[in-house]
mmCIF file of C-alpha atoms and ligand atoms in Angstrom:
data_model
loop_
_atom_site.group_PDB
_atom_site.id
_atom_site.type_symbol
_atom_site.label_atom_id
_atom_site.label_comp_id
_atom_site.label_asym_id
_atom_site.label_seq_id
_atom_site.Cartn_x
_atom_site.Cartn_y
_atom_site.Cartn_z
ATOM 1 C CA MET A 391 38.325 -5.054 7.342
ATOM 2 C CA ILE A 392 37.079 -1.963 9.134
ATOM 3 C CA ALA A 393 38.702 1.436 9.178
ATOM 4 C CA THR A 394 38.797 2.568 12.494
ATOM 5 C CA GLU A 395 41.470 5.487 12.389
ATOM 6 C CA PRO A 396 40.630 9.074 12.567
ATOM 7 C CA VAL A 397 39.617 10.602 9.838
ATOM 8 C CA ASP A 398 42.668 13.664 8.421
ATOM 9 C CA GLN A 399 39.812 16.019 8.389
ATOM 10 C CA LYS A 400 42.953 18.489 6.611
ATOM 11 C CA THR A 401 43.632 16.182 3.834
ATOM 12 C CA LEU A 402 40.260 14.726 2.937
ATOM 13 C CA ASP A 403 37.337 16.287 2.076
ATOM 14 C CA MET A 404 34.733 14.615 3.677
ATOM 15 C CA THR A 405 31.493 16.223 1.895
ATOM 16 C CA ARG A 406 33.193 15.474 -1.225
ATOM 17 C CA GLU A 407 33.929 11.916 -0.515
ATOM 18 C CA ILE A 408 30.450 11.333 0.786
ATOM 19 C CA LEU A 409 29.162 12.826 -2.378
ATOM 20 C CA ARG A 410 31.178 10.267 -4.488
ATOM 21 C CA MET A 411 30.318 7.262 -2.469
ATOM 22 C CA LYS A 412 26.639 8.102 -2.620
ATOM 23 C CA GLU A 413 27.100 8.181 -6.869
ATOM 24 C CA GLU A 414 29.300 4.714 -6.827
ATOM 25 C CA MET A 415 27.080 2.917 -4.005
ATOM 26 C CA ARG A 416 24.282 4.114 -5.667
ATOM 27 C CA ALA A 417 23.125 5.589 -2.183
ATOM 28 C CA VAL A 418 20.533 7.586 -1.118
ATOM 29 C CA ILE A 419 20.852 9.554 2.419
ATOM 30 C CA LEU A 420 17.595 10.302 4.411
ATOM 31 C CA ALA A 421 18.131 12.989 7.007
ATOM 32 C CA HIS A 422 15.891 13.337 10.201
ATOM 33 C CA TYR A 423 15.357 17.522 11.250
ATOM 34 C CA TYR A 424 17.282 16.855 14.264
ATOM 35 C CA GLN A 425 20.609 16.013 12.579
ATOM 36 C CA ASP A 426 23.566 18.460 12.242
ATOM 37 C CA SER A 427 23.096 21.147 9.901
ATOM 38 C CA ILE A 428 25.725 19.924 7.860
ATOM 39 C CA ILE A 429 24.407 16.541 7.542
ATOM 40 C CA GLN A 430 20.947 17.924 6.707
ATOM 41 C CA ASP A 431 22.454 19.846 3.907
ATOM 42 C CA ILE A 432 24.723 16.551 2.335
ATOM 43 C CA ALA A 433 21.017 14.569 2.458
ATOM 44 C CA ASP A 434 19.100 13.934 -0.221
ATOM 45 C CA ILE A 435 15.577 13.863 1.588
ATOM 46 C CA ARG A 436 15.214 15.372 4.958
ATOM 47 C CA GLY A 437 11.724 15.124 7.124
ATOM 48 C CA ASP A 438 10.139 14.314 9.444
ATOM 49 C CA SER A 439 9.402 10.309 11.096
ATOM 50 C CA PHE A 440 6.257 9.882 8.643
ATOM 51 C CA GLU A 441 8.046 11.377 5.815
ATOM 52 C CA LEU A 442 11.326 9.756 5.943
ATOM 53 C CA SER A 443 9.389 6.318 6.592
ATOM 54 C CA ARG A 444 7.096 7.410 3.589
ATOM 55 C CA ARG A 445 10.156 8.021 1.380
ATOM 56 C CA ALA A 446 12.207 4.875 2.166
ATOM 57 C CA ARG A 447 10.161 2.206 1.423
ATOM 58 C CA GLU A 448 9.692 4.400 -2.049
ATOM 59 C CA VAL A 449 13.630 4.496 -2.346
ATOM 60 C CA ASP A 450 15.043 2.935 -5.603
ATOM 61 C CA ALA A 451 18.570 3.070 -4.968
ATOM 62 C CA ASP A 452 20.865 0.090 -3.639
ATOM 63 C CA VAL A 453 22.205 1.870 -0.189
ATOM 64 C CA ILE A 454 19.801 3.524 2.194
ATOM 65 C CA VAL A 455 21.896 6.088 4.403
ATOM 66 C CA PHE A 456 19.833 6.408 7.745
ATOM 67 C CA ALA A 457 20.832 10.162 8.947
ATOM 68 C CA GLY A 458 18.828 9.844 11.918
ATOM 69 C CA VAL A 459 18.020 7.736 15.222
ATOM 70 C CA HIS A 460 18.264 3.857 15.307
ATOM 71 C CA PHE A 461 14.346 2.854 15.415
ATOM 72 C CA MET A 462 13.923 5.440 12.190
ATOM 73 C CA ALA A 463 16.532 3.465 10.079
ATOM 74 C CA GLU A 464 15.145 -0.439 11.530
ATOM 75 C CA THR A 465 11.659 1.233 10.176
ATOM 76 C CA ALA A 466 12.792 2.044 6.923
ATOM 77 C CA LYS A 467 14.567 -2.088 6.601
ATOM 78 C CA ILE A 468 11.320 -2.874 7.756
ATOM 79 C CA LEU A 469 9.339 -1.339 4.446
ATOM 80 C CA ASN A 470 12.490 -1.887 2.175
ATOM 81 C CA PRO A 471 13.963 -4.933 2.737
ATOM 82 C CA GLY A 472 15.929 -5.333 -0.455
ATOM 83 C CA LYS A 473 18.370 -2.239 0.177
ATOM 84 C CA THR A 474 21.270 -2.293 2.614
ATOM 85 C CA VAL A 475 20.431 -0.015 5.492
ATOM 86 C CA LEU A 476 23.232 1.561 7.301
ATOM 87 C CA LEU A 477 23.103 4.074 10.350
ATOM 88 C CA PRO A 478 26.467 6.513 10.976
ATOM 89 C CA ASP A 479 26.097 5.056 14.740
ATOM 90 C CA MET A 480 24.644 2.189 16.280
ATOM 91 C CA ASN A 481 24.552 4.238 19.812
ATOM 92 C CA ALA A 482 21.813 6.630 18.078
ATOM 93 C CA GLY A 483 18.689 5.533 19.990
ATOM 94 C CA CYS A 484 15.929 6.946 21.792
ATOM 95 C CA SER A 485 14.577 7.158 25.053
ATOM 96 C CA LEU A 486 10.900 6.800 24.406
ATOM 97 C CA ALA A 487 12.066 3.077 22.921
ATOM 98 C CA GLU A 488 14.185 2.345 25.435
ATOM 99 C CA SER A 489 10.955 2.667 28.032
ATOM 100 C CA ALA A 490 8.868 0.564 26.465
ATOM 101 C CA PRO A 491 10.876 -2.929 26.332
ATOM 102 C CA ALA A 492 9.149 -5.822 24.330
ATOM 103 C CA HIS A 493 8.744 -8.110 27.264
ATOM 104 C CA LEU A 494 6.540 -5.285 29.417
ATOM 105 C CA PHE A 495 4.915 -4.368 26.501
ATOM 106 C CA ARG A 496 3.677 -7.643 25.864
ATOM 107 C CA ARG A 497 2.818 -8.178 29.471
ATOM 108 C CA PHE A 498 0.352 -4.804 29.445
ATOM 109 C CA ARG A 499 -1.219 -5.978 25.962
ATOM 110 C CA GLU A 500 -1.996 -9.153 27.988
ATOM 111 C CA GLN A 501 -3.169 -7.090 30.879
ATOM 112 C CA HIS A 502 -5.800 -5.694 28.695
ATOM 113 C CA PRO A 503 -6.366 -7.861 25.788
ATOM 114 C CA ASP A 504 -9.227 -6.208 24.445
ATOM 115 C CA HIS A 505 -7.804 -3.024 23.909
ATOM 116 C CA LEU A 506 -6.230 -2.303 20.652
ATOM 117 C CA ALA A 507 -2.651 -0.836 20.304
ATOM 118 C CA VAL A 508 -1.762 1.789 18.613
ATOM 119 C CA THR A 509 2.066 2.701 19.426
ATOM 120 C CA TYR A 510 4.188 5.537 18.058
ATOM 121 C CA ILE A 511 6.900 4.896 15.932
ATOM 122 C CA ASN A 512 9.433 5.663 18.715
ATOM 123 C CA CYS A 513 9.557 2.139 19.225
ATOM 124 C CA THR A 514 11.657 -1.025 18.665
ATOM 125 C CA ALA A 515 10.351 -3.625 15.814
ATOM 126 C CA GLU A 516 9.615 -6.063 18.389
ATOM 127 C CA VAL A 517 7.461 -3.684 20.106
ATOM 128 C CA LYS A 518 6.379 -2.589 16.683
ATOM 129 C CA ALA A 519 5.273 -6.403 16.045
ATOM 130 C CA LEU A 520 3.292 -6.418 19.143
ATOM 131 C CA SER A 521 0.917 -3.117 17.925
ATOM 132 C CA ASP A 522 -1.776 -3.133 15.863
ATOM 133 C CA ILE A 523 -1.124 0.446 14.148
ATOM 134 C CA ILE A 524 1.792 2.710 14.010
ATOM 135 C CA CYS A 525 1.829 6.516 14.483
ATOM 136 C CA THR A 526 4.073 9.181 14.018
ATOM 137 C CA SER A 527 3.326 12.693 15.482
ATOM 138 C CA SER A 528 1.905 14.197 12.382
ATOM 139 C CA SER A 529 -0.373 11.050 12.136
ATOM 140 C CA ALA A 530 -1.644 9.993 15.331
ATOM 141 C CA GLU A 531 -4.721 12.424 15.702
ATOM 142 C CA ARG A 532 -6.168 11.243 11.979
ATOM 143 C CA ILE A 533 -5.172 7.278 12.775
ATOM 144 C CA LEU A 534 -6.908 7.853 15.887
ATOM 145 C CA SER A 535 -9.940 9.258 14.793
ATOM 146 C CA ARG A 536 -10.139 6.792 12.151
ATOM 147 C CA LEU A 537 -11.032 4.132 14.788
ATOM 148 C CA PRO A 538 -14.045 3.191 16.454
ATOM 149 C CA GLY A 539 -15.023 6.193 19.140
ATOM 150 C CA ASP A 540 -15.662 3.085 21.640
ATOM 151 C CA MET A 541 -13.025 1.549 20.961
ATOM 152 C CA PRO A 542 -10.282 1.086 24.216
ATOM 153 C CA ILE A 543 -7.243 1.480 22.635
ATOM 154 C CA ILE A 544 -3.583 0.964 24.310
ATOM 155 C CA PHE A 545 -1.644 3.812 23.142
ATOM 156 C CA ALA A 546 2.444 3.601 24.274
ATOM 157 C CA PRO A 547 4.946 4.813 24.726
ATOM 158 C CA ASP A 548 4.894 8.444 24.833
ATOM 159 C CA LYS A 549 2.282 9.484 27.380
ATOM 160 C CA ASN A 550 2.315 13.034 26.278
ATOM 161 C CA LEU A 551 1.602 12.785 22.681
ATOM 162 C CA GLY A 552 -1.013 10.215 24.454
ATOM 163 C CA ASN A 553 -2.116 13.105 26.491
ATOM 164 C CA TYR A 554 -2.764 15.685 23.344
ATOM 165 C CA VAL A 555 -4.166 13.424 20.909
ATOM 166 C CA ARG A 556 -6.650 12.282 23.448
ATOM 167 C CA GLN A 557 -7.952 15.523 24.001
ATOM 168 C CA LYS A 558 -8.041 16.424 20.259
ATOM 169 C CA THR A 559 -9.747 12.769 19.262
ATOM 170 C CA GLY A 560 -10.811 12.274 22.765
ATOM 171 C CA ARG A 561 -10.626 8.682 22.338
ATOM 172 C CA ASN A 562 -10.189 6.247 25.289
ATOM 173 C CA LEU A 563 -6.677 6.022 25.880
ATOM 174 C CA LEU A 564 -4.702 3.596 28.355
ATOM 175 C CA LEU A 565 -1.211 5.132 28.292
ATOM 176 C CA TRP A 566 1.591 4.024 28.585
ATOM 177 C CA GLN A 567 4.267 6.309 30.937
ATOM 178 C CA GLY A 568 7.149 6.705 28.588
ATOM 179 C CA VAL A 569 8.835 10.238 27.830
ATOM 180 C CA CYS A 570 10.712 11.890 25.694
ATOM 181 C CA THR A 571 13.860 13.170 28.047
ATOM 182 C CA VAL A 572 14.569 15.770 25.617
ATOM 183 C CA HIS A 573 10.876 17.262 25.356
ATOM 184 C CA GLU A 574 10.391 17.176 29.039
ATOM 185 C CA GLN A 575 12.701 19.255 29.735
ATOM 186 C CA PHE A 576 11.589 22.515 28.025
ATOM 187 C CA SER A 577 10.322 24.604 31.354
ATOM 188 C CA ALA A 578 6.752 26.267 31.221
ATOM 189 C CA GLN A 579 8.190 28.719 33.321
ATOM 190 C CA ARG A 580 10.639 30.050 30.975
ATOM 191 C CA ILE A 581 8.310 29.557 27.929
ATOM 192 C CA ALA A 582 5.719 32.293 29.743
ATOM 193 C CA VAL A 583 8.580 34.743 30.432
ATOM 194 C CA LEU A 584 10.214 34.290 27.684
ATOM 195 C CA ARG A 585 6.745 34.947 25.829
ATOM 196 C CA ALA A 586 6.039 38.146 28.125
ATOM 197 C CA GLU A 587 9.579 39.321 26.760
ATOM 198 C CA THR A 588 8.009 39.085 23.141
ATOM 199 C CA PRO A 589 4.754 39.135 23.204
ATOM 200 C CA ASP A 590 4.880 39.061 18.846
ATOM 201 C CA ALA A 591 6.439 35.788 19.129
ATOM 202 C CA GLU A 592 4.459 32.531 18.615
ATOM 203 C CA VAL A 593 5.043 29.686 20.286
ATOM 204 C CA ILE A 594 5.525 26.541 18.797
ATOM 205 C CA ALA A 595 5.366 22.902 19.919
ATOM 206 C CA HIS A 596 6.322 18.956 19.117
ATOM 207 C CA PRO A 597 3.233 17.115 20.989
ATOM 208 C CA GLU A 598 6.671 15.612 22.918
ATOM 209 C CA CYS A 599 6.343 18.319 25.376
ATOM 210 C CA GLU A 600 4.297 18.481 28.781
ATOM 211 C CA GLY A 601 1.153 19.330 28.824
ATOM 212 C CA VAL A 602 1.716 22.927 30.595
ATOM 213 C CA VAL A 603 3.884 23.407 27.840
ATOM 214 C CA LEU A 604 1.094 22.988 24.918
ATOM 215 C CA GLN A 605 -1.174 24.845 26.626
ATOM 216 C CA GLN A 606 0.630 27.773 26.010
ATOM 217 C CA ALA A 607 1.421 26.759 22.277
ATOM 218 C CA ASP A 608 -0.460 28.550 19.624
ATOM 219 C CA PHE A 609 0.302 25.494 17.004
ATOM 220 C CA VAL A 610 1.541 22.133 18.108
ATOM 221 C CA GLY A 611 2.823 19.982 15.401
ATOM 222 C CA SER A 612 5.530 17.116 14.103
ATOM 223 C CA THR A 613 8.678 18.425 13.033
ATOM 224 C CA GLY A 614 7.527 18.402 9.882
ATOM 225 C CA ALA A 615 4.492 20.667 10.803
ATOM 226 C CA LEU A 616 6.224 22.938 12.709
ATOM 227 C CA LEU A 617 8.607 24.024 9.560
ATOM 228 C CA GLN A 618 5.346 24.563 7.665
ATOM 229 C CA HIS A 619 3.642 26.089 10.143
ATOM 230 C CA VAL A 620 6.429 29.378 10.236
ATOM 231 C CA GLN A 621 6.479 29.525 6.844
ATOM 232 C CA LYS A 622 2.769 29.750 6.355
ATOM 233 C CA SER A 623 2.028 31.938 9.628
ATOM 234 C CA ALA A 624 1.796 35.935 9.746
ATOM 235 C CA ALA A 625 4.363 35.846 12.492
ATOM 236 C CA ARG A 626 7.350 37.140 12.160
ATOM 237 C CA ARG A 627 8.663 34.934 14.972
ATOM 238 C CA PHE A 628 8.386 32.232 16.950
ATOM 239 C CA ILE A 629 9.275 30.542 20.310
ATOM 240 C CA VAL A 630 9.921 26.388 18.966
ATOM 241 C CA ALA A 631 9.685 24.057 21.602
ATOM 242 C CA THR A 632 11.433 21.053 19.911
ATOM 243 C CA GLU A 633 14.877 19.922 19.585
ATOM 244 C CA SER A 634 17.250 22.961 18.197
ATOM 245 C CA GLY A 635 17.848 20.633 14.657
ATOM 246 C CA ILE A 636 14.358 21.841 13.322
ATOM 247 C CA LEU A 637 15.801 25.738 13.264
ATOM 248 C CA HIS A 638 18.456 25.170 10.449
ATOM 249 C CA GLN A 639 15.385 24.155 7.726
ATOM 250 C CA MET A 640 13.340 27.170 9.775
ATOM 251 C CA LYS A 641 15.954 29.713 8.933
ATOM 252 C CA LEU A 642 16.486 28.400 5.448
ATOM 253 C CA ALA A 643 12.641 28.063 4.293
ATOM 254 C CA ALA A 644 12.418 31.474 6.128
ATOM 255 C CA PRO A 645 15.771 33.581 6.747
ATOM 256 C CA GLU A 646 13.346 36.895 7.098
ATOM 257 C CA LYS A 647 11.974 34.549 10.350
ATOM 258 C CA GLU A 648 13.508 35.036 13.562
ATOM 259 C CA PHE A 649 13.234 31.652 15.562
ATOM 260 C CA ILE A 650 14.300 31.405 18.960
ATOM 261 C CA ALA A 651 14.500 27.448 20.932
ATOM 262 C CA ALA A 652 12.754 27.692 23.817
ATOM 263 C CA PRO A 653 14.442 27.008 27.022
ATOM 264 C CA PRO A 654 14.517 24.328 28.964
ATOM 265 C CA ASP A 655 14.744 23.096 32.831
ATOM 266 C CA ASN A 656 18.677 22.337 32.836
ATOM 267 C CA GLY A 657 20.347 25.511 32.604
ATOM 268 C CA CYS A 658 21.401 25.040 28.663
ATOM 269 C CA ALA A 659 19.745 27.738 26.120
ATOM 270 C CA CYS A 660 18.210 24.930 23.967
ATOM 271 C CA ASN A 661 17.638 21.747 23.679
ATOM 272 C CA ILE A 662 19.618 19.221 21.972
ATOM 273 C CA CYS A 663 19.138 15.291 21.704
ATOM 274 C CA ASP A 664 22.421 13.718 22.553
ATOM 275 C CA TYR A 665 21.012 10.533 20.486
ATOM 276 C CA MET A 666 20.429 11.892 17.663
ATOM 277 C CA LYS A 667 23.490 13.880 17.883
ATOM 278 C CA VAL A 668 26.003 10.865 17.961
ATOM 279 C CA ASN A 669 26.094 10.965 14.403
ATOM 280 C CA THR A 670 28.438 13.199 12.721
ATOM 281 C CA LEU A 671 29.786 13.581 9.083
ATOM 282 C CA GLU A 672 32.666 11.820 10.053
ATOM 283 C CA LYS A 673 30.930 8.675 10.888
ATOM 284 C CA LEU A 674 28.629 9.203 8.149
ATOM 285 C CA TYR A 675 31.324 9.156 5.749
ATOM 286 C CA LEU A 676 32.774 6.125 7.531
ATOM 287 C CA CYS A 677 29.899 4.000 7.351
ATOM 288 C CA MET A 678 29.553 4.402 3.806
ATOM 289 C CA LYS A 679 32.897 3.585 3.264
ATOM 290 C CA ASN A 680 32.834 0.484 5.415
ATOM 291 C CA ARG A 681 29.587 -0.323 4.066
ATOM 292 C CA SER A 682 28.923 -0.909 8.089
ATOM 293 C CA PRO A 683 27.029 -0.368 10.754
ATOM 294 C CA GLU A 684 24.305 -1.857 8.862
ATOM 295 C CA ILE A 685 20.584 -2.547 10.461
ATOM 296 C CA THR A 686 19.455 -6.231 10.075
ATOM 297 C CA VAL A 687 15.966 -7.326 10.818
ATOM 298 C CA GLU A 688 15.087 -11.530 11.479
ATOM 299 C CA GLU A 689 12.974 -11.831 8.851
ATOM 300 C CA ASN A 690 9.770 -13.308 10.829
ATOM 301 C CA LEU A 691 10.000 -10.419 13.288
ATOM 302 C CA ARG A 692 10.349 -7.999 10.201
ATOM 303 C CA ILE A 693 7.008 -9.239 8.612
ATOM 304 C CA ARG A 694 5.373 -8.977 11.955
ATOM 305 C CA ALA A 695 6.211 -5.430 12.084
ATOM 306 C CA LEU A 696 5.512 -4.601 8.905
ATOM 307 C CA ARG A 697 1.834 -4.539 8.663
ATOM 308 C CA PRO A 698 1.184 -2.333 11.958
ATOM 309 C CA ILE A 699 3.513 -0.165 10.219
ATOM 310 C CA GLU A 700 1.705 -0.291 7.242
ATOM 311 C CA ARG A 701 -1.696 0.395 8.202
ATOM 312 C CA MET A 702 0.098 3.690 9.236
ATOM 313 C CA LEU A 703 0.826 4.701 5.885
ATOM 314 C CA GLU A 704 -2.517 3.422 4.967
ATOM 315 C CA LEU A 705 -4.851 5.377 7.259
ATOM 316 C CA ALA A 706 -3.217 8.486 7.063
ATOM 317 C CA ASP A 707 -4.522 8.870 3.161
ATOM 318 C CA ALA A 708 -7.963 6.378 3.642
ATOM 319 C CA ASP A 709 -11.485 7.352 3.315
ATOM 320 C CA ALA A 710 -14.038 6.019 5.995
ATOM 321 C CA GLN A 711 -14.620 2.609 4.183
ATOM 322 C CA GLN A 712 -11.146 2.108 4.083
ATOM 323 C CA ALA A 713 -10.187 3.065 7.490
ATOM 324 C CA ALA A 714 -12.927 0.262 8.557
ATOM 325 C CA ASP A 715 -11.598 -2.187 6.479
ATOM 326 C CA ILE A 716 -8.261 -2.112 7.509
ATOM 327 C CA VAL A 717 -9.466 -2.070 11.360
ATOM 328 C CA ARG A 718 -11.805 -5.042 10.255
ATOM 329 C CA GLU A 719 -8.958 -7.174 9.834
ATOM 330 C CA ILE A 720 -6.938 -6.047 13.299
ATOM 331 C CA ARG A 721 -7.701 -9.474 15.364
ATOM 332 C CA LEU A 722 -8.900 -8.689 19.302
ATOM 333 C CA PRO A 723 -8.539 -10.006 21.721
ATOM 334 C CA PHE A 724 -4.621 -9.732 21.735
ATOM 335 C CA GLU A 725 -2.769 -13.046 21.532
ATOM 336 C CA ALA A 726 1.090 -13.078 21.468
HETATM 337 P P1 13P B 96 8.796 13.935 14.205
HETATM 338 O O1 13P B 96 8.069 12.415 13.743
HETATM 339 O O2 13P B 96 8.215 15.149 14.940
HETATM 340 O O3 13P B 96 10.047 14.176 13.030
HETATM 341 O O4 13P B 96 9.438 13.612 15.323
HETATM 342 C C1 13P B 96 10.555 12.563 16.361
HETATM 343 C C2 13P B 96 11.499 12.509 17.182
HETATM 344 O O5 13P B 96 12.001 11.255 17.559
HETATM 345 C C3 13P B 96 10.371 14.270 17.907
HETATM 346 O O6 13P B 96 11.245 13.401 18.917
HETATM 347 FE FE1 SF4 B 97 13.695 9.824 21.243
HETATM 348 FE FE2 SF4 B 97 13.670 12.500 21.745
HETATM 349 FE FE3 SF4 B 97 15.210 11.725 20.589
HETATM 350 FE FE4 SF4 B 97 13.056 12.084 19.604
HETATM 351 S S1 SF4 B 97 14.316 13.802 21.131
HETATM 352 S S2 SF4 B 97 14.943 11.008 19.141
HETATM 353 S S3 SF4 B 97 12.064 11.034 21.084
HETATM 354 S S4 SF4 B 97 14.658 10.960 22.598
#
């Protein structure tokens, strides 16, 4: 029976209980940088989508508690099926994943059967299974530049990331027209004003932002790359155009520097991903206590989704010859 009554936070030290249960159930907690700071602090491993996938595959514990969104936890299950994978709230979705329903993506591939499909990890297991190679924001440029220059490629679902990597790699990309509703909100105009007011600040941005925002950026990268950049850069101030959860790690990594959340168009001071923020410490505690909600992936689907994800992990480290071998095993034209 799953306990649903509210937790009495006055009498229960949830942090201590989570740490105790973690030992008891041999669990490891993975957290994305957009999670609440209190969840990031309690996690064993923090990272961007690529790093969390890589680490999830290597986890040796019995249980993976995934503090992130559904597609991230689902990817962990696909890569490490012997583990129990828990997600604090099943409503932790993603606007990009929602923008690409599997039946429409399949039709798109059928309409362009000679195109290879490189798909952003922000998608469902069904869409992964219909793809040739998965990528993340940190690996997309490297993966695309490993593919033959004349090859027609479907890139889905994020058109902003697609446009950005098309410019960087010169590859022939046919873009799915999805967007992240959080990164779409940044106002290029308000960022320009802020930049004029703080001329010493660097603008740094996630590639899910619109081109007009990326054009103003001194540095563009995944959440992990942005975090590394602020530590290496000589700048003392940064205007950060991505979800504001990352500011927590930036402040910890470079406490002497100043981080200003880039302003969105919606009148708020900073940008929040509501999907990420449905996970709370209380839900993290409850999901461990109840061992639910649990991520399951039907085995036939898991196997079909696995190879495209493995290709991403392999291509990220591959030399030219290894990359050519990986691409050669992909069968075109596409057949569903
Ligand atoms: P990263 O791979 O940069 O962590 O991005 C994940 C994401 O969902 C960005 O919105
Ligand atoms: Fe999805 Fe955007 Fe939230 Fe990232 S920030 S999880 S892309 S909705």
